[in-house]
Coordinates of C-alpha atoms in Angstrom, one line a residue:
M1 CA 0.0 0.0 0.0
N2 CA 2.8 2.4 0.7
V3 CA 4.4 1.6 -2.6
V4 CA 1.2 2.4 -4.4
A5 CA 0.8 5.6 -2.5
Q6 CA 4.4 6.6 -3.3
Y7 CA 3.7 5.9 -7.0
L8 CA 0.6 8.0 -6.9
L9 CA 2.3 10.8 -5.2
G10 CA 5.2 10.7 -7.6
F11 CA 2.7 10.7 -10.5
V12 CA 0.9 13.7 -9.0
A13 CA 4.2 15.5 -8.5
L14 CA 5.2 14.8 -12.1
V15 CA 1.9 16.1 -13.4
A16 CA 2.1 19.1 -11.2
G17 CA 5.6 20.0 -12.4
A18 CA 4.6 19.5 -16.0
V19 CA 1.6 21.7 -15.5
C20 CA 3.4 24.3 -13.5
F21 CA 6.6 24.8 -15.6
G22 CA 5.2 23.7 -18.9
N23 CA 2.2 26.1 -19.0
A24 CA 0.5 27.5 -15.9
L25 CA 3.5 29.5 -14.5
W26 CA 4.3 31.4 -17.6
Q27 CA 0.6 31.9 -18.5
L28 CA -0.2 33.3 -15.1
L29 CA 2.9 35.4 -15.0
A30 CA 2.2 36.8 -18.4
Q31 CA -1.4 37.6 -17.4
G32 CA -0.2 39.3 -14.2
V33 CA 2.3 41.4 -16.0
G34 CA -0.2 42.3 -18.6
A35 CA -2.7 43.3 -16.0
V36 CA -0.1 45.6 -14.3
C37 CA 0.7 47.3 -17.6
S38 CA -3.0 47.8 -18.5
A39 CA -3.8 49.2 -15.0
L40 CA -1.1 51.9 -15.2
G41 CA -3.4 53.8 -17.6
P42 CA -6.8 55.3 -17.1
R43 CA -9.3 52.7 -15.8
Q44 CA -11.6 53.5 -18.7
V45 CA -10.5 55.8 -21.5
G46 CA -12.6 59.0 -21.7
L47 CA -14.1 58.6 -18.2
P48 CA -13.0 60.3 -14.9
D49 CA -10.6 58.4 -12.8
T50 CA -12.0 58.2 -9.3
R51 CA -8.6 57.4 -7.7
I52 CA -7.7 61.0 -8.1
P53 CA -9.1 63.7 -5.7
A54 CA -10.3 67.0 -6.9
V55 CA -7.9 69.9 -7.4
G56 CA -7.7 72.0 -4.2
G57 CA -9.9 69.6 -2.2
S58 CA -9.6 66.7 0.1
G59 CA -12.4 64.5 -1.3
T60 CA -12.5 62.4 -4.4
G61 CA -13.4 64.0 -7.6
A62 CA -13.3 63.7 -11.4
G63 CA -10.2 65.8 -12.3
R64 CA -7.1 64.0 -13.7
G65 CA -4.0 65.0 -11.9
S66 CA -5.6 66.5 -8.8
G67 CA -4.1 65.7 -5.5
S68 CA -5.4 65.2 -2.0
G69 CA -4.0 67.5 0.6
S70 CA -3.3 70.2 -2.0
G71 CA -4.4 72.8 0.6
G72 CA -6.7 74.7 -1.7
E73 CA -4.0 75.5 -4.3
P74 CA -5.8 75.5 -7.7
A75 CA -3.1 73.3 -9.3
E76 CA -2.5 69.6 -9.8
L77 CA 0.0 67.9 -7.7
A78 CA 3.0 66.7 -9.8
Y79 CA 2.5 63.1 -11.0
W80 CA 5.7 62.0 -9.3
W81 CA 4.7 63.5 -5.9
R82 CA 1.8 61.2 -5.1
Q83 CA -0.1 59.8 -8.1
M84 CA 2.9 57.8 -9.3
W85 CA 2.7 55.7 -6.1
V86 CA -1.1 55.4 -6.3
D87 CA -0.9 54.1 -9.8
A88 CA 1.9 51.7 -9.1
A89 CA 0.2 50.3 -6.0
T90 CA -3.1 50.0 -7.8
A91 CA -1.5 48.3 -10.8
G92 CA 0.5 45.9 -8.7
G93 CA -2.5 44.9 -6.6
Y94 CA -4.5 44.4 -9.7
G95 CA -1.9 42.2 -11.3
I96 CA -1.7 39.9 -8.3
R97 CA -5.5 39.7 -8.1
V98 CA -5.6 38.7 -11.8
I99 CA -3.2 35.8 -11.1
W100 CA -5.4 34.4 -8.4
L101 CA -8.6 35.1 -10.2
R102 CA -7.2 33.2 -13.2
F103 CA -6.1 30.4 -10.9
T104 CA -9.6 30.0 -9.2
G105 CA -11.5 30.6 -12.4
H106 CA -9.6 28.8 -15.2
W107 CA -7.5 26.3 -13.4
T108 CA -9.7 25.3 -10.5
Q109 CA -13.3 25.9 -11.5
R110 CA -12.8 24.9 -15.1
T111 CA -9.8 22.7 -15.8
T112 CA -9.5 20.8 -12.5
A113 CA -13.3 20.4 -12.1
R114 CA -13.7 19.1 -15.6
L115 CA -11.0 16.5 -15.1
F116 CA -12.6 15.2 -11.9
R117 CA -15.9 15.0 -13.7
G118 CA -14.5 13.3 -16.7
I119 CA -15.5 16.1 -19.1
R120 CA -13.3 16.7 -22.1
S121 CA -12.1 20.2 -23.2
N122 CA -14.9 20.4 -25.7
G123 CA -17.5 20.0 -23.0
L124 CA -18.6 16.5 -23.8
P125 CA -18.3 13.7 -21.2
E126 CA -15.6 11.1 -21.8
R127 CA -17.2 7.6 -22.5
N128 CA -14.0 5.6 -22.3
S129 CA -13.5 4.3 -18.8
F130 CA -9.7 4.0 -19.1
M131 CA -9.5 7.7 -20.2
Q132 CA -11.8 8.7 -17.4
L133 CA -9.5 7.0 -14.9
G134 CA -6.5 8.8 -16.5
M135 CA -8.3 12.2 -16.1
W136 CA -9.1 11.5 -12.4
L137 CA -5.4 10.7 -11.9
V138 CA -4.3 13.8 -13.7
A139 CA -6.7 16.2 -11.9
P140 CA -4.9 16.4 -8.5
G141 CA -1.6 17.1 -10.2
T142 CA -3.1 19.7 -12.3
F143 CA -4.6 21.5 -9.3
V144 CA -1.3 21.3 -7.4
G145 CA 0.7 22.4 -10.4
A146 CA -1.6 25.4 -10.9
L147 CA -1.5 26.3 -7.2
V148 CA 2.3 26.2 -7.2
A149 CA 2.3 28.2 -10.5
A150 CA 0.1 30.9 -9.0
T151 CA 2.2 31.1 -5.9
L152 CA 5.5 31.4 -7.9
A153 CA 3.9 33.9 -10.3
T154 CA 2.9 36.0 -7.3
V155 CA 6.4 35.8 -5.8
F156 CA 8.1 36.7 -9.1
L157 CA 5.6 39.6 -9.7
T158 CA 6.1 40.9 -6.2
L159 CA 9.9 40.9 -6.7
A160 CA 9.4 42.8 -10.0
L161 CA 7.1 45.2 -8.3
A162 CA 9.7 45.7 -5.5
V163 CA 12.3 46.6 -8.2
L164 CA 9.8 48.9 -9.8
A165 CA 9.2 50.6 -6.4
L166 CA 12.9 51.0 -6.0
L167 CA 13.1 52.6 -9.4
L168 CA 10.1 54.8 -8.7
G169 CA 11.8 55.9 -5.4
L170 CA 14.8 56.9 -7.3
V171 CA 12.6 58.9 -9.7
W172 CA 10.8 60.5 -6.7
L173 CA 14.2 61.4 -5.1
G174 CA 15.5 62.8 -8.4
A175 CA 12.4 64.9 -9.0
A176 CA 12.1 66.1 -5.4
G177 CA 15.9 66.9 -5.4
T178 CA 15.6 68.8 -8.6
A179 CA 12.8 70.9 -7.1
L180 CA 14.9 71.5 -4.0
V181 CA 17.9 72.5 -6.0
L182 CA 15.9 74.8 -8.3
R183 CA 14.4 76.4 -5.2
G184 CA 17.7 76.7 -3.5
V185 CA 19.3 78.2 -6.6
E186 CA 16.5 80.7 -6.9
R187 CA 16.8 81.7 -3.3
G188 CA 20.6 81.9 -3.5
W189 CA 20.3 84.0 -6.6
A190 CA 18.0 86.4 -4.8
T191 CA 20.3 86.5 -1.8
V192 CA 23.4 87.3 -3.8
L193 CA 21.6 90.0 -5.7
H194 CA 20.0 91.4 -2.5
I195 CA 16.5 91.0 -4.0
R196 CA 14.1 91.4 -1.1
V197 CA 10.6 92.1 -2.2
K198 CA 8.5 94.5 -0.1
C199 CA 4.9 95.6 -0.8
P200 CA 4.8 99.3 -2.0
Y201 CA 1.2 99.9 -0.9
P202 CA 0.0 102.0 2.1
G203 CA -1.0 100.0 5.2
C204 CA 1.0 97.0 4.1
Y205 CA 4.7 97.5 3.3
R206 CA 5.2 93.9 4.4
P207 CA 7.9 91.5 3.0
V208 CA 6.8 89.3 0.1
P209 CA 8.8 86.0 0.2
L210 CA 6.6 84.6 -2.5
A211 CA 4.0 86.6 -4.5
V212 CA 0.6 85.3 -5.5
H213 CA 0.5 84.7 -9.2
R214 CA -2.7 84.8 -11.3
C215 CA -3.4 82.3 -14.0
P216 CA -3.8 84.0 -17.4
G217 CA -6.5 81.5 -18.4
C218 CA -8.9 81.2 -15.5
R219 CA -7.6 84.1 -13.2
E220 CA -7.2 81.7 -10.3
Q221 CA -4.6 82.8 -7.8
H222 CA -1.6 80.4 -7.1
T223 CA 0.1 81.0 -3.8
R224 CA 2.7 78.3 -4.2
L225 CA 4.1 78.9 -7.6
R226 CA 7.7 77.6 -7.1
P227 CA 9.5 74.3 -7.6
G228 CA 8.0 71.8 -5.3
R229 CA 5.3 69.2 -5.0
Y230 CA 3.2 70.8 -7.8
G231 CA 6.0 70.5 -10.2
A232 CA 9.7 71.3 -10.4
L233 CA 9.6 73.3 -13.6
R234 CA 5.9 74.0 -14.3
H235 CA 2.6 73.8 -12.5
M236 CA -0.6 72.6 -14.1
C237 CA -3.5 74.9 -13.3
A238 CA -6.9 73.4 -12.7
C239 CA -8.0 75.0 -16.1
G240 CA -5.2 73.1 -17.9
Q241 CA -2.9 76.1 -18.3
R242 CA 0.8 75.4 -17.7
L243 CA 2.5 78.0 -15.5
G244 CA 6.3 78.4 -15.0
A245 CA 7.3 77.5 -11.5
S246 CA 10.4 79.7 -11.5
R247 CA 11.8 82.9 -13.0
L248 CA 13.7 80.8 -15.5
A249 CA 10.6 79.0 -16.6
G250 CA 8.6 82.3 -17.2
R251 CA 7.0 83.0 -13.8
G252 CA 7.8 86.6 -14.2
R253 CA 5.4 87.0 -17.1
L254 CA 2.4 86.3 -14.9
T255 CA 0.5 88.9 -12.9
A256 CA 1.9 89.0 -9.3
L257 CA -0.1 90.1 -6.3
C258 CA 0.9 90.9 -2.7
P259 CA -0.2 87.9 -0.5
H260 CA -1.1 90.2 2.3
C261 CA -3.2 93.0 0.6
D262 CA -4.0 91.5 -2.8
Q263 CA -2.6 94.5 -4.7
V264 CA -0.9 94.1 -8.0
L265 CA 2.8 94.2 -7.8
P266 CA 5.1 95.7 -10.5
D267 CA 6.5 93.3 -13.1
A268 CA 10.0 93.8 -12.0
V269 CA 9.2 92.6 -8.5
G270 CA 11.0 89.3 -7.7
T271 CA 13.6 89.8 -10.4
T272 CA 15.1 93.1 -9.5
R273 CA 16.8 94.5 -6.4
V274 CA 14.6 97.2 -4.7
V275 CA 16.0 100.4 -3.4
H276 CA 13.8 102.2 -0.9
A277 CA 14.3 106.0 -0.7
P278 CA 11.9 108.0 1.3
L279 CA 11.9 111.8 0.9
V280 CA 11.8 113.2 4.4
G281 CA 10.8 116.8 5.1
G282 CA 8.3 119.0 6.8
T283 CA 5.0 120.2 5.2
S284 CA 5.5 122.5 2.3
S285 CA 9.3 121.8 2.3
G286 CA 9.0 120.9 -1.5
K287 CA 9.1 117.1 -1.3
T288 CA 6.5 116.5 -4.0
M289 CA 8.0 119.0 -6.4
L290 CA 11.5 117.6 -5.7
M291 CA 10.3 114.1 -6.5
A292 CA 8.8 115.3 -9.8
A293 CA 12.1 117.1 -10.5
M294 CA 14.0 113.9 -9.7
V295 CA 11.9 111.8 -12.1
E296 CA 12.3 114.4 -14.9
G297 CA 16.0 114.5 -14.1
L298 CA 16.4 110.7 -14.5
H299 CA 14.7 111.0 -17.9
A300 CA 17.0 113.8 -18.8
W301 CA 20.0 111.6 -17.9
S302 CA 18.5 108.8 -20.0
R303 CA 18.7 111.1 -23.0
R304 CA 22.4 111.8 -22.5
S305 CA 23.7 108.5 -21.3
G306 CA 23.1 104.8 -21.3
L307 CA 20.7 105.1 -18.4
R308 CA 17.2 103.6 -19.0
V309 CA 14.3 104.8 -17.0
E310 CA 10.8 103.2 -17.1
Y311 CA 7.7 103.5 -15.0
A312 CA 7.1 100.3 -13.1
S313 CA 3.3 100.4 -13.7
T314 CA 0.6 102.3 -15.5
D315 CA -0.4 103.9 -12.1
D316 CA 3.1 105.3 -11.7
R317 CA 3.0 106.7 -15.3
Q318 CA -0.4 108.3 -14.6
T319 CA 0.8 109.8 -11.3
A320 CA 3.8 111.4 -13.0
N321 CA 1.6 112.7 -15.9
T322 CA -0.9 114.2 -13.5
L323 CA 1.8 115.9 -11.4
N324 CA 3.6 117.3 -14.5
Q325 CA 0.3 118.7 -15.9
T326 CA -0.2 120.6 -12.6
L327 CA 3.4 122.0 -12.6
T328 CA 3.2 122.9 -16.3
Q329 CA 0.2 125.1 -15.5
G330 CA 2.5 127.0 -13.1
T331 CA 0.7 126.1 -9.9
W332 CA 2.2 124.6 -6.8
A333 CA 2.1 120.9 -6.3
H334 CA -0.7 119.9 -3.9
A335 CA 0.4 118.9 -0.4
T336 CA 0.7 115.2 0.1
T337 CA -2.4 113.8 2.0
G338 CA -4.0 110.5 2.7
G339 CA -2.0 108.9 5.4
Q340 CA 0.9 106.6 4.5
P341 CA 2.2 107.0 1.0
R342 CA 2.2 104.6 -1.9
A343 CA 5.7 104.1 -3.3
F344 CA 6.3 105.8 -6.6
M345 CA 8.1 103.1 -8.6
L346 CA 10.6 103.3 -11.4
T347 CA 13.0 100.8 -13.0
V348 CA 16.4 102.2 -13.6
T349 CA 18.8 100.3 -15.8
L350 CA 22.5 100.9 -16.6
G351 CA 24.3 98.3 -18.6
R352 CA 23.3 94.9 -17.4
R353 CA 22.3 96.0 -14.0
R354 CA 18.8 97.1 -13.0
R355 CA 17.1 98.5 -9.9
L356 CA 13.5 99.0 -8.9
L357 CA 13.4 102.4 -7.2
Y358 CA 10.7 103.0 -4.5
L359 CA 10.3 106.7 -3.8
Y360 CA 8.1 107.6 -0.9
D361 CA 6.6 111.0 -0.5
P362 CA 5.0 111.0 3.0
M363 CA 3.0 113.8 4.5
G364 CA 5.0 116.3 6.4
E365 CA 2.7 115.8 9.4
S366 CA 3.8 112.2 9.6
L367 CA 7.1 113.4 11.2
E368 CA 5.6 115.7 13.8
D369 CA 5.9 113.2 16.6
A370 CA 7.6 109.9 17.4
E371 CA 4.3 107.9 17.3
R372 CA 3.5 109.1 13.8
V373 CA 7.1 108.3 12.7
R374 CA 6.7 104.7 14.1
A375 CA 3.6 104.3 12.0
Q376 CA 5.6 104.9 8.8
H377 CA 6.4 101.1 8.4
Y378 CA 8.1 101.6 5.0
L379 CA 10.9 103.3 6.9
A380 CA 11.9 99.8 8.1
H381 CA 13.0 98.9 4.5
T382 CA 14.9 102.2 3.9
D383 CA 18.2 101.8 1.9
G384 CA 18.9 105.6 1.8
V385 CA 17.2 108.8 3.0
V386 CA 16.6 111.9 1.0
L387 CA 16.4 114.7 3.6
V388 CA 14.5 117.6 2.1
A389 CA 15.8 120.7 3.8
D390 CA 13.8 123.9 3.6
V391 CA 16.2 126.2 5.3
L392 CA 13.7 129.0 5.1
A393 CA 11.8 127.2 7.8
E394 CA 14.7 127.2 10.2
P395 CA 14.2 130.0 12.9
T396 CA 17.9 130.8 13.0
V397 CA 17.9 131.4 9.2
R398 CA 14.7 133.4 9.3
A399 CA 16.2 135.6 11.9
K400 CA 18.9 136.6 9.5
L401 CA 16.4 137.9 6.9
S402 CA 15.1 141.5 6.8
G403 CA 13.1 143.7 4.6
A404 CA 12.4 142.4 1.1
D405 CA 14.2 139.1 1.8
A406 CA 11.8 138.3 4.7
D407 CA 8.9 138.9 2.2
R408 CA 10.4 136.7 -0.4
A409 CA 10.9 134.0 2.2
T410 CA 7.3 134.3 3.3
D411 CA 6.1 134.1 -0.4
A412 CA 8.0 130.8 -0.8
R413 CA 5.7 129.2 1.8
P414 CA 8.3 127.8 4.2
S415 CA 7.5 124.7 6.1
P416 CA 6.3 125.1 9.7
Q417 CA 9.0 122.6 10.7
G418 CA 12.7 123.3 10.0
P419 CA 15.1 120.6 8.8
W420 CA 17.0 120.3 12.1
E421 CA 13.7 119.6 14.0
T422 CA 12.6 117.2 11.3
Y423 CA 15.8 115.2 11.6
Q424 CA 15.7 115.1 15.3
R425 CA 12.3 113.6 15.3
L426 CA 13.3 111.1 12.6
A427 CA 16.7 110.0 13.7
G428 CA 15.9 107.9 16.8
E429 CA 12.9 106.2 15.3
L430 CA 14.7 105.5 12.0
S431 CA 17.4 103.7 13.9
A432 CA 14.8 101.7 15.9
L433 CA 12.8 100.8 12.8
T434 CA 15.7 99.7 10.6
G435 CA 18.4 98.8 13.1
R436 CA 21.0 99.8 10.5
R437 CA 21.1 103.6 10.2
G438 CA 24.9 103.6 10.5
R439 CA 25.0 101.6 7.2
M440 CA 22.7 103.9 5.2
S441 CA 23.5 106.9 3.1
V442 CA 21.7 110.3 3.4
A443 CA 21.3 112.7 0.5
T444 CA 20.5 116.2 1.8
V445 CA 18.8 118.4 -0.7
V446 CA 18.3 122.0 0.0
T447 CA 15.1 123.1 -1.9
K448 CA 13.8 126.4 -3.2
R449 CA 17.3 127.4 -4.5
D450 CA 15.7 129.9 -6.9
V451 CA 14.4 131.9 -3.9
L452 CA 17.7 131.5 -1.9
D453 CA 19.7 132.9 -4.7
Q454 CA 17.6 136.2 -4.5
L455 CA 18.3 136.7 -0.8
G456 CA 21.0 139.2 -0.1
S457 CA 20.9 138.6 3.6
L458 CA 22.4 135.1 3.2
P459 CA 25.7 134.0 1.7
V460 CA 25.6 132.6 -1.7
A461 CA 25.3 128.8 -1.8
G462 CA 28.4 127.5 -3.6
A463 CA 29.6 124.0 -4.4
R464 CA 30.1 123.1 -0.7
I465 CA 26.4 123.0 0.4
D466 CA 27.5 121.5 3.8
T467 CA 29.8 124.4 4.5
W468 CA 27.1 126.9 3.4
L469 CA 24.6 125.2 5.8
T470 CA 27.1 125.6 8.6
E471 CA 27.5 129.3 7.8
I472 CA 23.8 130.0 8.0
G473 CA 23.4 128.3 11.4
L474 CA 22.8 124.6 10.5
G475 CA 26.2 123.2 11.5
G476 CA 24.6 120.9 14.1
L477 CA 22.6 119.2 11.4
V478 CA 25.6 118.7 9.2
R479 CA 27.6 117.2 12.0
A480 CA 24.8 114.9 13.0
L481 CA 24.3 113.6 9.5
G482 CA 28.0 112.9 9.1
H483 CA 28.1 111.1 12.4
D484 CA 24.9 109.0 12.2
F485 CA 25.1 107.8 8.6
R486 CA 27.7 105.8 6.6
S487 CA 28.0 108.5 4.0
D488 CA 26.4 111.9 3.3
R489 CA 26.3 114.3 0.4
Y490 CA 24.6 117.7 -0.2
W491 CA 22.8 119.4 -3.0
A492 CA 20.9 122.6 -3.6
V493 CA 18.1 122.4 -6.2
S494 CA 15.4 124.5 -7.6
A495 CA 12.6 122.1 -8.2
R496 CA 10.5 124.8 -9.9
A497 CA 13.3 125.4 -12.5
A498 CA 13.5 121.6 -13.1
T499 CA 9.7 121.0 -13.7
G500 CA 6.9 122.5 -15.6
A501 CA 7.0 124.8 -18.6
G502 CA 10.4 126.2 -19.4
S503 CA 12.3 123.7 -17.2
L504 CA 16.1 123.6 -17.5
D505 CA 17.8 120.4 -18.5
S506 CA 20.8 121.2 -16.3
E507 CA 18.6 121.7 -13.3
Q508 CA 16.7 118.5 -14.0
R509 CA 19.9 116.5 -14.1
R510 CA 21.1 118.2 -10.8
A511 CA 17.8 117.2 -9.2
A512 CA 18.3 113.6 -10.1
E513 CA 21.9 113.4 -8.8
P514 CA 20.8 112.5 -5.2
V515 CA 18.8 109.5 -6.5
L516 CA 21.7 108.5 -8.7
W517 CA 24.0 108.7 -5.7
L518 CA 21.8 106.5 -3.6
L519 CA 21.5 104.0 -6.5
A520 CA 25.3 103.9 -6.8
A521 CA 25.4 102.9 -3.1
S522 CA 23.3 99.8 -4.1
G523 CA 25.7 98.7 -6.7
L524 CA 24.3 100.3 -9.8
R525 CA 27.1 102.1 -11.6
T526 CA 25.5 105.5 -11.7
G527 CA 28.3 107.1 -9.7
R528 CA 30.2 107.8 -12.9
L529 CA 27.4 110.1 -14.1
L530 CA 28.0 112.4 -11.1
G531 CA 30.8 114.8 -10.6
P532 CA 33.1 114.2 -7.6
D533 CA 31.8 115.1 -4.2
P534 CA 33.0 118.6 -3.4
K535 CA 33.7 117.6 0.2
E536 CA 36.0 114.8 -0.8
K537 CA 37.7 117.0 -3.5
R538 CA 38.4 119.7 -0.8
L539 CA 39.9 117.0 1.5
E540 CA 42.2 115.8 -1.3
T541 CA 43.3 119.4 -2.0
A542 CA 44.1 119.9 1.7

C-alpha cells in the first residue's frame, strides 16, 4: 500500500511539475504582468478616474492629476509626488488579483473540475473508462501544479514590483531633489543680488517672500508657484494652463499680487533689487516738487547716457503725468495727503544691472511726533534717505532775513518745521525701525534754491552746500548727518526750475543726482554720471 501511494504521489508531482513549468506558471505570470501594464493607464478611457481627488480639495473628484492635501491650491500635484505611487500600488495589486482570479476561475473551477468530472475540453463527457481514470489521476496534479504556479507567479511579480518601487523611489528622489535644487538656486540668486521684495502699498509694506500669481487663463490665484510638489519646472492649473514655477521658466510673465493685501505688484518685483528711498521733510518743504524734478531728471540723464528709466506700472505713469500737468500750469504741487504713501516706482537700468526704485513722499505731518514716525512702516526697509531741507523754515535762518528778503521767504511758503527739527524727530525712530542707520546713506537736498539765490541777507550757496549750511546756522545738522550715517552728500536744487514749462535740462539733471548717488550705493554704476563730491575734493586738496 505504501508503494502504491508513493507511485501515486510521484505521478501527481510529475503532473504538477509539468503543468506548472510547462504552461501555468508562464501563462499566469504573463497575465499578471499584462494586468499591471494595463492598469497603469486610465481605468476606462474617456471617463474620470475616481482614484484622483479634486484639485484643491480633500475629497475624491473627477479631475485628472488633482491631489489630495493640495491645501486649496488650484493646481494639480505633480505626478511623481503622489499619483505615481497610487498608480503603481493599484496596478501591482490588480496584477496579483488577476493571477489568483485566473487560478480560481480557469485552473480550479474549469480545468481541474472538468478532469474530476471526466469532461473533455470540448465540454462532452468522456465515455472511455480508461480515459476517465486517467483524467481522475491527472486532476490532483493539475490542481497542485496550478497552485504552485500561482504562488510562484505571485512571488516573481512581487519581486518585480519591488524593483519597480525602488526605481520609482529613485525617480521621486530625483524629481524632489531637482525641485529643492531649483528652489535653492532661486533663493541663493535672490540673496546674492539682494532681492528682497516689499509691498509698496500703504498700510501693508510687508515683506513678500513669494508673490501670489494669477493664472492668465482662469484668473485663479496660485500661492505656491515655485519648484515643489506641484512641479519642479511647471505647475498645471486646474484649467489646464501650464505655469512656469520659477523665473527661468517664465513665472515673471504672470501677474503678481501681494499675498497680504492682494494689490498688483510691478512686473520687476522678484527679479530686480529694490532700493527704498523716502523723501523726508516737513509740510511745504518741497518734497513733491522735488520728487517730480528727480523723475524728470532721470529721464534727462537717459537722453544723455546709457541710463534707461521706465515707470514700473501704469499707475506710476499716470501719477507722473498728472503731477507734470499741474506743474506745467504754473501752480504749486498739492500737499501730500491721505496717510501713509504709496511708493512711486521706477525701474532704472544701466548696462546689465537694474534697480527697482521706490520713492516715498509722505505727509510732512507724519514726522511731527515719534508715534507718527513709528507708524511709517516703510521706513523699516529704507536703503537711503533723501532729507529735504527747507532752510527758510529754520528759525535761525529766518532771523537773518530782513526787509524784502523776509517777504520773499514768506512768499516761498516755508515749512512750519525746520530741517533740524525734522531730523531730530526722525533719527531715533529710524534707527529703531531699521536697526542699520549707520550703514545707510543720506542725501541732503536744500530746496527752493531759486528763492535762496535772491536773498542778499544770506551768503551765496556755492559748491560746498554742507559748508554753506554751517555758515547759516545749521552746523549741528551737518555734524549729526556725518556722524549718524555711513555717508552723506549735499545738493541745492530749484525744483521749480526743473519742472513744468520752461524747465532747465541742467537743473533737472542736478535734481536727479541725489537719486543716482543712492542707487550707486546699491551697486548700480551711476556714480560715474556724477561729478566728484566737493567735500572729498576739498579734502584731497588739503
